[in-house]
Short mmCIF file of C-alpha atoms in Angstrom, two decimals:
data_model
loop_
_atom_site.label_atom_id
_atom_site.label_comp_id
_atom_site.label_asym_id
_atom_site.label_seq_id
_atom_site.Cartn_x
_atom_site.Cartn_y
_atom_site.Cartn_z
CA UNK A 298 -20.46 -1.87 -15.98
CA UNK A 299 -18.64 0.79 -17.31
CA UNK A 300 -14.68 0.30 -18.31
CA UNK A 301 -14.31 4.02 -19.88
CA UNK A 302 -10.62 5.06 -19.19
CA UNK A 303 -9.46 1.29 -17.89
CA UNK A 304 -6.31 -0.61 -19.87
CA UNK A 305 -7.25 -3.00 -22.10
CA UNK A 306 -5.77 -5.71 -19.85
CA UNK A 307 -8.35 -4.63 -16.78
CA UNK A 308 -11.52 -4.41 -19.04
CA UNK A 309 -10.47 -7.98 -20.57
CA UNK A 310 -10.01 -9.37 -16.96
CA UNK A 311 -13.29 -7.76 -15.57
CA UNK A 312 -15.25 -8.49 -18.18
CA UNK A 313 -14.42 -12.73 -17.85
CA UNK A 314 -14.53 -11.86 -14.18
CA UNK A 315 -18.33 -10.38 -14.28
CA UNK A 316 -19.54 -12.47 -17.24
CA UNK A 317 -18.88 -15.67 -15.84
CA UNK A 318 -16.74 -15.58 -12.83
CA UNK A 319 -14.27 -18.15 -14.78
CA UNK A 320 -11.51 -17.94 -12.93
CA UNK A 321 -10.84 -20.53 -9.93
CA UNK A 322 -11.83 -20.77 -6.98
CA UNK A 323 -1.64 -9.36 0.38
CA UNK A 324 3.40 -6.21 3.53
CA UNK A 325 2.04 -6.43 6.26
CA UNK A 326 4.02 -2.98 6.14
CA UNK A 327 6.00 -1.76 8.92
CA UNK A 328 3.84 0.98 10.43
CA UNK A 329 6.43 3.27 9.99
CA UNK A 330 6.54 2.20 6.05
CA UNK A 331 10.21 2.01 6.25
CA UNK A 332 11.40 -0.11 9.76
CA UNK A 333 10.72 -3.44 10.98
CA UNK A 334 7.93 -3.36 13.50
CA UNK A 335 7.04 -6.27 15.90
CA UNK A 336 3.67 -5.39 15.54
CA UNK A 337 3.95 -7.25 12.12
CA UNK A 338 5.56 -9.73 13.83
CA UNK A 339 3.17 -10.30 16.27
CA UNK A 340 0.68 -10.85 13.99
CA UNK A 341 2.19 -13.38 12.16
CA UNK A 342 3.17 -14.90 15.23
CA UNK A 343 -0.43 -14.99 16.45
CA UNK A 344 -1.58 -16.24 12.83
CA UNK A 345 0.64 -18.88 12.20
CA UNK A 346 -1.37 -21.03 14.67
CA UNK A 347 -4.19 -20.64 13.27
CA UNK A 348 -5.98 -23.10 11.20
CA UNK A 349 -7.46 -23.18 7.61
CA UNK A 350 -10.75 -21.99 6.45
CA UNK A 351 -13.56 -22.23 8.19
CA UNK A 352 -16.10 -24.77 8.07
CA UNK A 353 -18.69 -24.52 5.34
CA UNK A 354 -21.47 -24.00 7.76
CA UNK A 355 -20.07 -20.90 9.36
CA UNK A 356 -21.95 -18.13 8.73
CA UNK A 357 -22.24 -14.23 9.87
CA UNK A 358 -24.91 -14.65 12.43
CA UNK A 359 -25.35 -10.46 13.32
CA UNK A 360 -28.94 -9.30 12.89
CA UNK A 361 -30.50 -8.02 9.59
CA UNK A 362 -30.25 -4.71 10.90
CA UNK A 363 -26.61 -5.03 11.96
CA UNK A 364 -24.03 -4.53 9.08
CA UNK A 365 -20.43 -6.26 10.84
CA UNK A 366 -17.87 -4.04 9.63
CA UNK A 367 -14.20 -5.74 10.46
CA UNK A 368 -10.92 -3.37 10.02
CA UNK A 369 -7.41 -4.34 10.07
CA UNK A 370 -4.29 -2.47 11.19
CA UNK A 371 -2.49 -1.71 7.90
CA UNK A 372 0.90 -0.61 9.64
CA UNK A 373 1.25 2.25 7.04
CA UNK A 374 -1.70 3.99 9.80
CA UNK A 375 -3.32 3.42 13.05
CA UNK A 376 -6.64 5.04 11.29
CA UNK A 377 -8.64 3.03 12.42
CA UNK A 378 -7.36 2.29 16.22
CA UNK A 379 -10.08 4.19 18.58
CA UNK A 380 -13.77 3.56 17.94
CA UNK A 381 -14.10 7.22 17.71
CA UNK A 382 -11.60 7.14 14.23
CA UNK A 383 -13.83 5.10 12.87
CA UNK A 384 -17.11 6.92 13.35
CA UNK A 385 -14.94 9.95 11.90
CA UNK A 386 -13.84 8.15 8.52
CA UNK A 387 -16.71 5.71 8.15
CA UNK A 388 -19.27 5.13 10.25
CA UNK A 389 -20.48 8.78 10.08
CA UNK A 390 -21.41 8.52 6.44
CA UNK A 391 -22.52 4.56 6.59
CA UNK A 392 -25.16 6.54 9.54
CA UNK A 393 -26.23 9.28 7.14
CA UNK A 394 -27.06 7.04 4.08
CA UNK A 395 -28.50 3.83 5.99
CA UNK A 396 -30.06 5.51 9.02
CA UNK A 397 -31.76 2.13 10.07
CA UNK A 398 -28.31 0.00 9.99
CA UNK A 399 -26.78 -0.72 13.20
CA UNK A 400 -23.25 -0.67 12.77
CA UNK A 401 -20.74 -3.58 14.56
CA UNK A 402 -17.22 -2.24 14.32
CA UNK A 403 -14.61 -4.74 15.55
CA UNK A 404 -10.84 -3.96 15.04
CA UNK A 405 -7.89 -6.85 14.03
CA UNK A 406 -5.79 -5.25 16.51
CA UNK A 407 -7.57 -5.38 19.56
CA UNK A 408 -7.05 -8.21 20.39
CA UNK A 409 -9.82 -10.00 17.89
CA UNK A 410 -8.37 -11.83 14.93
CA UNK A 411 -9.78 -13.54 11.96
CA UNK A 412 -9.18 -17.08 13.68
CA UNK A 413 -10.93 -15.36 17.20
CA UNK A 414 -14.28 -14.18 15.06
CA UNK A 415 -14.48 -18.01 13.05
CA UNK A 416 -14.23 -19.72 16.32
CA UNK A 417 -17.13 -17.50 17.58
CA UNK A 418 -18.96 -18.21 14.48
CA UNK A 419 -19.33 -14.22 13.95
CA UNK A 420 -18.08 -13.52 10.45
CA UNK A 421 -17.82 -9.70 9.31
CA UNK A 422 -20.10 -8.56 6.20
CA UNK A 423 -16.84 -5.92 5.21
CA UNK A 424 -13.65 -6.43 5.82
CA UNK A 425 -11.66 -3.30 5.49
CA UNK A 426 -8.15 -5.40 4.36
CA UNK A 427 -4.38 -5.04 2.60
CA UNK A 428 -5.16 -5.59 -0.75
CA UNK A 429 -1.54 -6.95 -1.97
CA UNK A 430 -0.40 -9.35 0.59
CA UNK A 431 -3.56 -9.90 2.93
CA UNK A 432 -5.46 -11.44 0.48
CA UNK A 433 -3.55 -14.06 0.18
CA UNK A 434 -2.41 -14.90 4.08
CA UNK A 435 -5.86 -14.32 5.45
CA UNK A 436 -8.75 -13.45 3.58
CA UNK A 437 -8.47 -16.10 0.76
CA UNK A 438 -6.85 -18.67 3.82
CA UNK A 439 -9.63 -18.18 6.08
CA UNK A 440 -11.88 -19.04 3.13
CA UNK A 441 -13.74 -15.99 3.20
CA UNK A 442 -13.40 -14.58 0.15
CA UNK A 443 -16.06 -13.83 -2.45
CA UNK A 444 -16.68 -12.50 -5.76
CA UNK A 445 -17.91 -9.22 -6.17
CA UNK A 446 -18.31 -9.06 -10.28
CA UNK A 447 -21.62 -10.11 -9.90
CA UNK A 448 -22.86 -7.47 -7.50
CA UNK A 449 -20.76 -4.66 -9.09
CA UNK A 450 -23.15 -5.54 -12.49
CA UNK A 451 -26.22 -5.56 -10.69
CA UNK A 452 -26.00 -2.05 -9.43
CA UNK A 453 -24.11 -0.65 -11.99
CA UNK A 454 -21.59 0.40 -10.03
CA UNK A 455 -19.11 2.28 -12.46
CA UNK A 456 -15.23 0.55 -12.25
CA UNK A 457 -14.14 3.30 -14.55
CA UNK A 458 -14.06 5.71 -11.69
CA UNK A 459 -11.38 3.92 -10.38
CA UNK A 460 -7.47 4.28 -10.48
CA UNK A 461 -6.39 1.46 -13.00
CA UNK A 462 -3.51 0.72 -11.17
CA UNK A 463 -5.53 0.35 -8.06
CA UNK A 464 -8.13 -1.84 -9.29
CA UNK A 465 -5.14 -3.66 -11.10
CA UNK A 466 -3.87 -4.58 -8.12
CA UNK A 467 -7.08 -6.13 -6.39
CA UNK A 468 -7.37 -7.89 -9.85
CA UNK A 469 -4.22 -9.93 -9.29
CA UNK A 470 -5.12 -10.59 -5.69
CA UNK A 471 -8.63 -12.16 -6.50
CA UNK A 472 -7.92 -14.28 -9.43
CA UNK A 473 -8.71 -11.96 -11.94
CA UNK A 474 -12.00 -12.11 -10.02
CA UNK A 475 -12.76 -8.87 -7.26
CA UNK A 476 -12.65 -10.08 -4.25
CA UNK A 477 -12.31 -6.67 -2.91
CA UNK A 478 -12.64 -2.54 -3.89
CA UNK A 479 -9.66 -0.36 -3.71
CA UNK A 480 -11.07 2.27 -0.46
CA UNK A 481 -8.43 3.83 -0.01
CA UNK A 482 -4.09 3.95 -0.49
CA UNK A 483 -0.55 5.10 0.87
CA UNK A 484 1.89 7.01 -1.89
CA UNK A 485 5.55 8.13 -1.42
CA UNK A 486 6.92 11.43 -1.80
CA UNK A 487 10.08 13.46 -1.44
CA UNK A 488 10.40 15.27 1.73
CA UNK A 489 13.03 17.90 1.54
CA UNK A 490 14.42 20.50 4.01
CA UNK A 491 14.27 24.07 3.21
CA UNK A 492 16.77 25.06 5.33
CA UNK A 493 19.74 23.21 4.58
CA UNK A 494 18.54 23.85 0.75
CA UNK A 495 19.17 27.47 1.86
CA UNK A 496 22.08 26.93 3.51
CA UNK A 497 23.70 25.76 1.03
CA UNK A 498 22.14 27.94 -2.09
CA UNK A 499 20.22 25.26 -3.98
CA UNK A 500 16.85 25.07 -5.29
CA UNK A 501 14.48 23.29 -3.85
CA UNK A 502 13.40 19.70 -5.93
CA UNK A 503 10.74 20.25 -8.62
CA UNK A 504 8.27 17.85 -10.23
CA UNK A 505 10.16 15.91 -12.88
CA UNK A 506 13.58 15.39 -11.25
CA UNK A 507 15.09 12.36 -12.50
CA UNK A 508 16.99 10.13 -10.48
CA UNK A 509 20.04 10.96 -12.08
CA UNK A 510 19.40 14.67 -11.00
CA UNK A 511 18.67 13.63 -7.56
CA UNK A 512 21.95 11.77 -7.43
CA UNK A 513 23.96 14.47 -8.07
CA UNK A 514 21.96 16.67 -6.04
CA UNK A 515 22.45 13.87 -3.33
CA UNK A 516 26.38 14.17 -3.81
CA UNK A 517 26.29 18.02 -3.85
CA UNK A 518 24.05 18.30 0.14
CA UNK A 519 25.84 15.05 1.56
CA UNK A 520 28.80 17.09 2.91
CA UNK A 521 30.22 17.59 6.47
CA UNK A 522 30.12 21.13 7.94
CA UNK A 523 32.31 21.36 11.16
CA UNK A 524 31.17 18.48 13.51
CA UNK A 525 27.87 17.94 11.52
CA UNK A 526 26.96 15.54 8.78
CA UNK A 527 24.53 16.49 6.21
CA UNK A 528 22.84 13.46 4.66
CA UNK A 529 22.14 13.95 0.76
CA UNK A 530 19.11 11.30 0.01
CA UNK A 531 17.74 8.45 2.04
CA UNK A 532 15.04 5.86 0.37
CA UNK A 533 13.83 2.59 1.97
CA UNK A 534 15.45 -0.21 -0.76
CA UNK A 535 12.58 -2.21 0.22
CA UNK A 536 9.92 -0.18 -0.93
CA UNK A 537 11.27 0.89 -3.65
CA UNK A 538 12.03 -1.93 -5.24
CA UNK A 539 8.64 -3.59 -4.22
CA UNK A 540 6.23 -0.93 -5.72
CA UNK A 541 9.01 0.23 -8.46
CA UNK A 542 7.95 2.76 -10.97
CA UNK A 543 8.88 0.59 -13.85
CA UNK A 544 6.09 -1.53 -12.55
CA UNK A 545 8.88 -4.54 -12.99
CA UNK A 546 7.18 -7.64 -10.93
CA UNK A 547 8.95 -9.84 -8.39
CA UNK A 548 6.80 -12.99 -9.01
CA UNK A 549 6.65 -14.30 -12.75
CA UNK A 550 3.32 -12.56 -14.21
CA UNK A 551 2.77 -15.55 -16.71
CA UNK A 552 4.55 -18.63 -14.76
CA UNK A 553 5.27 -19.98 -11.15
CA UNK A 554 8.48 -18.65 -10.41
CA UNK A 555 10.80 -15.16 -9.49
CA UNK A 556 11.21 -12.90 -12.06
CA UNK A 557 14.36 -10.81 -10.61
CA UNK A 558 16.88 -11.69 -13.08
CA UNK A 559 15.57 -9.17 -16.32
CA UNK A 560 17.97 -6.25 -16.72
CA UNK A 561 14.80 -3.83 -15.52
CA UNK A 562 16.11 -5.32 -12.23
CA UNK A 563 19.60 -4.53 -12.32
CA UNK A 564 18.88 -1.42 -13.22
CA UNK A 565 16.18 -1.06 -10.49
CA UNK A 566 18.80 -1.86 -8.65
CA UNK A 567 22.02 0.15 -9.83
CA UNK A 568 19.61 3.05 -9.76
CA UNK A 569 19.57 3.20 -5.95
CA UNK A 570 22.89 1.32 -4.88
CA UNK A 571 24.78 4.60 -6.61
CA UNK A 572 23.27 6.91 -3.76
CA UNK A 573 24.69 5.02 -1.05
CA UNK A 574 27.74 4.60 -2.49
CA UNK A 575 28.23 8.46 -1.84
CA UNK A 576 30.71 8.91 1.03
CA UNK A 577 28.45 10.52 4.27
CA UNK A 578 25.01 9.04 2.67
CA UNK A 579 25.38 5.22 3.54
CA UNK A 580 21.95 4.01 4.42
CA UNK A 581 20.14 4.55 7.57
CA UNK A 582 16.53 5.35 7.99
CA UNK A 583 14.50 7.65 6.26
CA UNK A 584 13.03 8.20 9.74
CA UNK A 585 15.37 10.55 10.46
CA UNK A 586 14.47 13.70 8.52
CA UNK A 587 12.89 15.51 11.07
CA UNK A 588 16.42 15.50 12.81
CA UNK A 589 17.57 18.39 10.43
CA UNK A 590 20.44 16.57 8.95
CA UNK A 591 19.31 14.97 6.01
CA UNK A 592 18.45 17.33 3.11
CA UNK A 593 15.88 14.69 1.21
CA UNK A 594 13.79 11.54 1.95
CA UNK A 595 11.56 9.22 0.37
CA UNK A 596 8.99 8.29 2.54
CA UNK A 597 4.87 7.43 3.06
CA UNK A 598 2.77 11.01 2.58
CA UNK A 599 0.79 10.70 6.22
CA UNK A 600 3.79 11.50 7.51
CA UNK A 601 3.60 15.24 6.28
CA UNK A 602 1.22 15.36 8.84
CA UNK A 603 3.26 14.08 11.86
CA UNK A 604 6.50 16.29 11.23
CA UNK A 605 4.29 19.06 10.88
CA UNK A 606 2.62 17.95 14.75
CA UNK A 607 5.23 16.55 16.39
CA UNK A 608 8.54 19.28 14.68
CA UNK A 609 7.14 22.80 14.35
CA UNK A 610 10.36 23.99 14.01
CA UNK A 611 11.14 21.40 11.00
CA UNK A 612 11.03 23.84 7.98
CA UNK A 613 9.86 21.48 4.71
CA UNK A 614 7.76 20.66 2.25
CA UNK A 615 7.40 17.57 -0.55
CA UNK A 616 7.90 17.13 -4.06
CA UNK A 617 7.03 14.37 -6.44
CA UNK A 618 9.26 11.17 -6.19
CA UNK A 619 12.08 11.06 -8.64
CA UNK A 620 11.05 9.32 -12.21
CA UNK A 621 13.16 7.20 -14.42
CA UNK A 622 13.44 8.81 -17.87
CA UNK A 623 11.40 5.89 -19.08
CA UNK A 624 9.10 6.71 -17.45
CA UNK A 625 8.89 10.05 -16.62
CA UNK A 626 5.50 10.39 -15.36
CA UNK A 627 5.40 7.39 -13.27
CA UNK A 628 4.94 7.30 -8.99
CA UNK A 629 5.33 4.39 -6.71
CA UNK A 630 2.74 1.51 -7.21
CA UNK A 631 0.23 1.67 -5.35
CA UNK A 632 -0.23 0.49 -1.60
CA UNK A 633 -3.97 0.09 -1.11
CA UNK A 634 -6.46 -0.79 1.84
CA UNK A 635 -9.53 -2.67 0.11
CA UNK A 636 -13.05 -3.65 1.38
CA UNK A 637 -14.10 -7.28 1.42
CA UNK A 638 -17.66 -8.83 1.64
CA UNK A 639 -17.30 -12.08 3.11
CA UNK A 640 -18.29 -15.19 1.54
CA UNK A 641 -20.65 -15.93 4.77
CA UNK A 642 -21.86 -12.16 4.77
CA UNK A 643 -26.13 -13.04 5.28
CA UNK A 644 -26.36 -9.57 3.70
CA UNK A 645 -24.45 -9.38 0.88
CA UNK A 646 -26.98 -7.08 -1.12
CA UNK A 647 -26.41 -4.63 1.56
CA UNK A 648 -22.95 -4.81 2.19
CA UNK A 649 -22.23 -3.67 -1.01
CA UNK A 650 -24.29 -1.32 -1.46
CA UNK A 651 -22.76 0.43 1.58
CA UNK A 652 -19.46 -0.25 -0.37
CA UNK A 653 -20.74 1.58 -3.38
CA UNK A 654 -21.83 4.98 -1.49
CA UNK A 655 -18.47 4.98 0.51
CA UNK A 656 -16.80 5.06 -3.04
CA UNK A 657 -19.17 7.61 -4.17
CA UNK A 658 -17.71 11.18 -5.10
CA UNK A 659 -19.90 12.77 -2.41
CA UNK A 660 -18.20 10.37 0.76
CA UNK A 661 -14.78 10.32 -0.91
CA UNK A 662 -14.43 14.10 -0.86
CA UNK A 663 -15.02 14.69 2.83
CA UNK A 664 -12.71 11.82 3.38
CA UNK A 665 -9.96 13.37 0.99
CA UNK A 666 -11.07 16.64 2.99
CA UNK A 667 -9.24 14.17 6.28
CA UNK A 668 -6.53 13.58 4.47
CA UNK A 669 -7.18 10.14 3.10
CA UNK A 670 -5.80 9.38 0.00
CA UNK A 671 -8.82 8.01 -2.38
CA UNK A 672 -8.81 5.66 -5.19
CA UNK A 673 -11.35 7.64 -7.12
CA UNK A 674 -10.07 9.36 -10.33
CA UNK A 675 -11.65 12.57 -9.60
CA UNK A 676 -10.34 16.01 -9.69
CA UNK A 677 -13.31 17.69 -7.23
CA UNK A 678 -11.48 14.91 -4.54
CA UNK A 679 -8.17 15.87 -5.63
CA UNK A 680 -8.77 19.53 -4.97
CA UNK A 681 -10.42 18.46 -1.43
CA UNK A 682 -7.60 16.44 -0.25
CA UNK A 683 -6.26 17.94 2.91
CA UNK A 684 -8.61 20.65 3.30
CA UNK A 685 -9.28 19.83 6.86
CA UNK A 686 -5.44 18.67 8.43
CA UNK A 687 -3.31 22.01 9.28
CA UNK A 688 -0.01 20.27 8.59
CA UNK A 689 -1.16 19.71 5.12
CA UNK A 690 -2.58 23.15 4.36
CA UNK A 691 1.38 24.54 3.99
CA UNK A 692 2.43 21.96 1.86
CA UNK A 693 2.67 21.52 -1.61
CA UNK A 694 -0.25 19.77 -2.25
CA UNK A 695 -0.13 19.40 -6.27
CA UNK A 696 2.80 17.34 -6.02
CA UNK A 697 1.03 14.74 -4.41
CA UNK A 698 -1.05 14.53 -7.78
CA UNK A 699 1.72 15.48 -10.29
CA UNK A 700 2.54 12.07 -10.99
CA UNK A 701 0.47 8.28 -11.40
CA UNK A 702 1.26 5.60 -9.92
CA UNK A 703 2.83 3.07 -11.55
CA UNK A 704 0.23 -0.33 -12.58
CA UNK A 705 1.33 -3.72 -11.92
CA UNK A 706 1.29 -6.06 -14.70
CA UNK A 707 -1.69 -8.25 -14.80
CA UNK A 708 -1.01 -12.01 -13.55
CA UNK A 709 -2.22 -14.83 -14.83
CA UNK A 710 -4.94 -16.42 -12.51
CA UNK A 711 -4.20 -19.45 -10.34
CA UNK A 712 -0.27 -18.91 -9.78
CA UNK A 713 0.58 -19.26 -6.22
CA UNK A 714 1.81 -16.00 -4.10
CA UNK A 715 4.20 -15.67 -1.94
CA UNK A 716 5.34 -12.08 -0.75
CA UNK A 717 8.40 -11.27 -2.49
CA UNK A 718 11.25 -10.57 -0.12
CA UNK A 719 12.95 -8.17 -2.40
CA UNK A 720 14.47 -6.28 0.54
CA UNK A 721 16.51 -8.67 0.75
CA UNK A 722 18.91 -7.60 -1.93
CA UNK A 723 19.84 -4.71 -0.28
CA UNK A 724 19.84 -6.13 3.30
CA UNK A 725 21.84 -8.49 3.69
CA UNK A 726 23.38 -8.94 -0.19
CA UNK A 727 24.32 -5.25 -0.85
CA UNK A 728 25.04 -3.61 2.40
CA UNK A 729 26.43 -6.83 4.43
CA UNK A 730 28.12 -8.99 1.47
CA UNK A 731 28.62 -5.95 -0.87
CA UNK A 732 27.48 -8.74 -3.55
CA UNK A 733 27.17 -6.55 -7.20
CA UNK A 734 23.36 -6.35 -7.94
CA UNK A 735 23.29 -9.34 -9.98
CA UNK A 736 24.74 -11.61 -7.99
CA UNK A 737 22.05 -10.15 -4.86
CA UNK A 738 19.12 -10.39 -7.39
CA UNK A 739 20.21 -13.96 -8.07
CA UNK A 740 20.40 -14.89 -4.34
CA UNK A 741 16.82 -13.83 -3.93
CA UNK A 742 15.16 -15.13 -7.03
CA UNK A 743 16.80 -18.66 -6.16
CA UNK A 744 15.12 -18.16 -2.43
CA UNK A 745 11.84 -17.13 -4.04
CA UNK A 746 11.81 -20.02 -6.15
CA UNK A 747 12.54 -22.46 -3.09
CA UNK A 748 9.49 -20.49 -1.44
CA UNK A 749 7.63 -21.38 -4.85
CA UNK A 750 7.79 -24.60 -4.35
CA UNK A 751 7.56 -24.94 -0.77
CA UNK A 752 4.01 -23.22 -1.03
CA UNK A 753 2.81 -24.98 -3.27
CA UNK A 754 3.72 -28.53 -1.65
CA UNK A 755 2.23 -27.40 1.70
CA UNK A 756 -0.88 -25.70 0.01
CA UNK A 757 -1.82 -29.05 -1.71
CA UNK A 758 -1.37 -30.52 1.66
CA UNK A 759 -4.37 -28.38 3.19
CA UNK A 760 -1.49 -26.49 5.59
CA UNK A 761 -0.77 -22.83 6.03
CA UNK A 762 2.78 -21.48 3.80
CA UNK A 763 5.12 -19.41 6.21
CA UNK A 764 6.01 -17.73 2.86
CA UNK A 765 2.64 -15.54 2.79
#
């Protein structure tokens, strides 16, 4: 396997991971990647009486010539919604390379969930999957989870190709094993509105602002101009803080507990509370750029696509998130779909050797060529992205590569997840209680820790944590 280009920390953990295998053995995000949804409640809803894994003699039962392909509704995308979506961003180049493979597509959110397919006794070979959060609440509950390390040595597939922080992240969701492939992920950017820019004589945001900049370009365009109010800056707390830029974890990397209470944090925090202090720029929803009051937004990049669609009058383009001058060349972390093979896949060989071509240069830069953001380090897909969606054309493309995303810190295997509710400073702590930011960080790491526990306790109990 080759690790050219990978941290020292991810070659260490892959090579233990492929070697031996000797360690042991993912939000749901709003669809609009900045509102609640009950979508995602729904789902936990519907999971929550589900059982455990299933039993040992369940096995995929499709024909050898039938690869079960299984794809979950990320929130961040319907992508995958209509049969006809998938044939356009997978099953079309699955056809061309494996002409004799049949091809089962079943999606989560029609109706069929993980518990639906066990009872049935018809488990998926790939499971297309949230990487961060997902792992944990059902691939790894459902007990269908396998190592890949193996497989990636015998075909030699090549690792190094990959994002770091991307494979980083499926890393810390397997164990330090790979239980699944980055396929494909979800970054931020700045959205900005020309016009009011014009309006009011500034220039537009460039690669490189720091968030002090954008602060005090935030105070200059929040302003009221006869009966309307110009918002300055809007950016979800939430997401922010989850997939910060200074890579700061929420859960303990090393131990079983929070980790909000390091000054990183506070001034994770600080960093963002300042722009709501403004007067006018209190926080709303980022979802309301394409209203043509708010001069800047944070928000996920598909959605250059939809104001382009659904506002043709909305006159904008996108620029690189704001950095921290610590780390000035540093994006979100990453948000990243992954493909499973299932531990009861009867075709494992083939499974991931459909994995492999789908992650090949040649299939990743039609699918950049859609619009889909790839985990491939490769500047032939980075030139392709977009090629093929009109509201992208316009755009500013090269700022959606002019930073990297930020890696999370490796975590010591066998620690128990829960997802990190670090919204929660903001909302209720900050914007309800106006608690200061260490008094909100402390409020949360103490509920964390509770959740800690909790977990654990019903985990060793066989039962299903609510804190997933």
């Amino acid at each position: 396997m080759n690790k050219k280009g990978l941290p020292a920390a991810i070659a260490l953990a892959l090579t233990f991971a492929v070697a031996a295998g000797c360690f042991g053995g993912s939000p749901g995000e709003p669809v609009d990647g900045g509102e609640a949804s009950d979508a995602a409640d729904d789902r936990a809803m519907s999971d929550a009486a589900g059982g455990g894994a299933p039993e040992g003699s369940v096995v995929n039962t499709t024909p050898e010539d039938t690869l079960f392909f299984y794809t979950v509704d990320l929130f961040l995308t319907k992508r995958y919604v209509q049969q006809e979506d998938f044939e356009k961003y997978i099953g079309q180049f699955i056809r061309k390379k494996f002409p004799d493979i049949k091809i089962k597509h079943v999606l989560w959110d029609d109706g069929t969930r993980y518990e639906d397919l066990i009872a049935k006794g018809t488990i998926p070979d790939i499971i297309f999957e949230d990487t961060r959060r997902n792992a944990h609440r059902y691939v790894r509950r459902f007990g269908l989870e396998y190592d890949m390390s193996d497989l990636i040595k015998k075909y030699n597939f090549d690792t190094g190709a990959l994002d770091p922080s991307y494979l980083q992240l499926s890393l810390n969701s397997s164990d330090g094993k790979l239980y699944s492939l980055p396929f494909e992920g979800y970054d931020y950017v700045l959205y900005y509105n020309k016009d009011i820019f014009d309006k009011f004589g500034v220039d537009y945001p460039k690669a490189g602002m720091t968030y002090d900049e954008a602060y005090e370009l935030a105070k200059h365009m929040t302003r009221q101009e006869g009966d309307i109010t110009y918002k300055g800056y809007q950016q979800h707390p939430e997401y922010y803080m989850m997939l910060n830029q200074l890579a700061e974890p929420a859960l303990d990397p090393n131990e079983d507990q929070a980790n909000l209470l390091s000054e990183n944090w506070v001034k994770i925090v600080d960093n963002l509370r300042r722009f709501y202090d403004i007067p006018g720029n209190q926080f709303t929803t980022v979802r309301d750029f394409p209203k043509g009051r708010m001069a800047m937004a944070v928000d996920v990049e598909s959605w250059i696509y939809n104001y382009s669609t659904e506002y043709p009058d909305l006159n904008f383009d996108v620029a690189p998130v704001p950095v921290f001058p610590e780390a000035p060349n540093a994006k979100y972390q990453p948000y990243v779909g992954g493909l499973y093979i299932s531990k009861q896949s009867n075709k494992k060989d083939l499974a991931f050797q459909v994995i492999s071509y789908l992650l090949s240069e040649e299939v990743q830069i039609e699918r950049a060529k859609l619009g889909i953001r790839s985990p491939l380090m490769s500047s032939a897909v980075q030139e392709a992205y977009g090629q093929f969606v009109p509201g992208l054309r316009d755009k500013d493309r090269d700022a959606l590569f002019a930073l990297q995303n930020a890696a999370p810190l490796p975590r010591r295997p066998g620690l128990t997840f829960i997802d990190p509710k670090v919204g929660e400073v903001f909302n209720p702590h900050i914007f309800e209680e106006s608690k200061d930011s260490s008094a909100a960080l402390r409020l949360v790491n103490e509920k964390m820790n509770k959740a800690i526990d909790e977990t654990k306790a019903i985990q060793s109990e066989g039962g299903v944590s609510p804190h997933l």
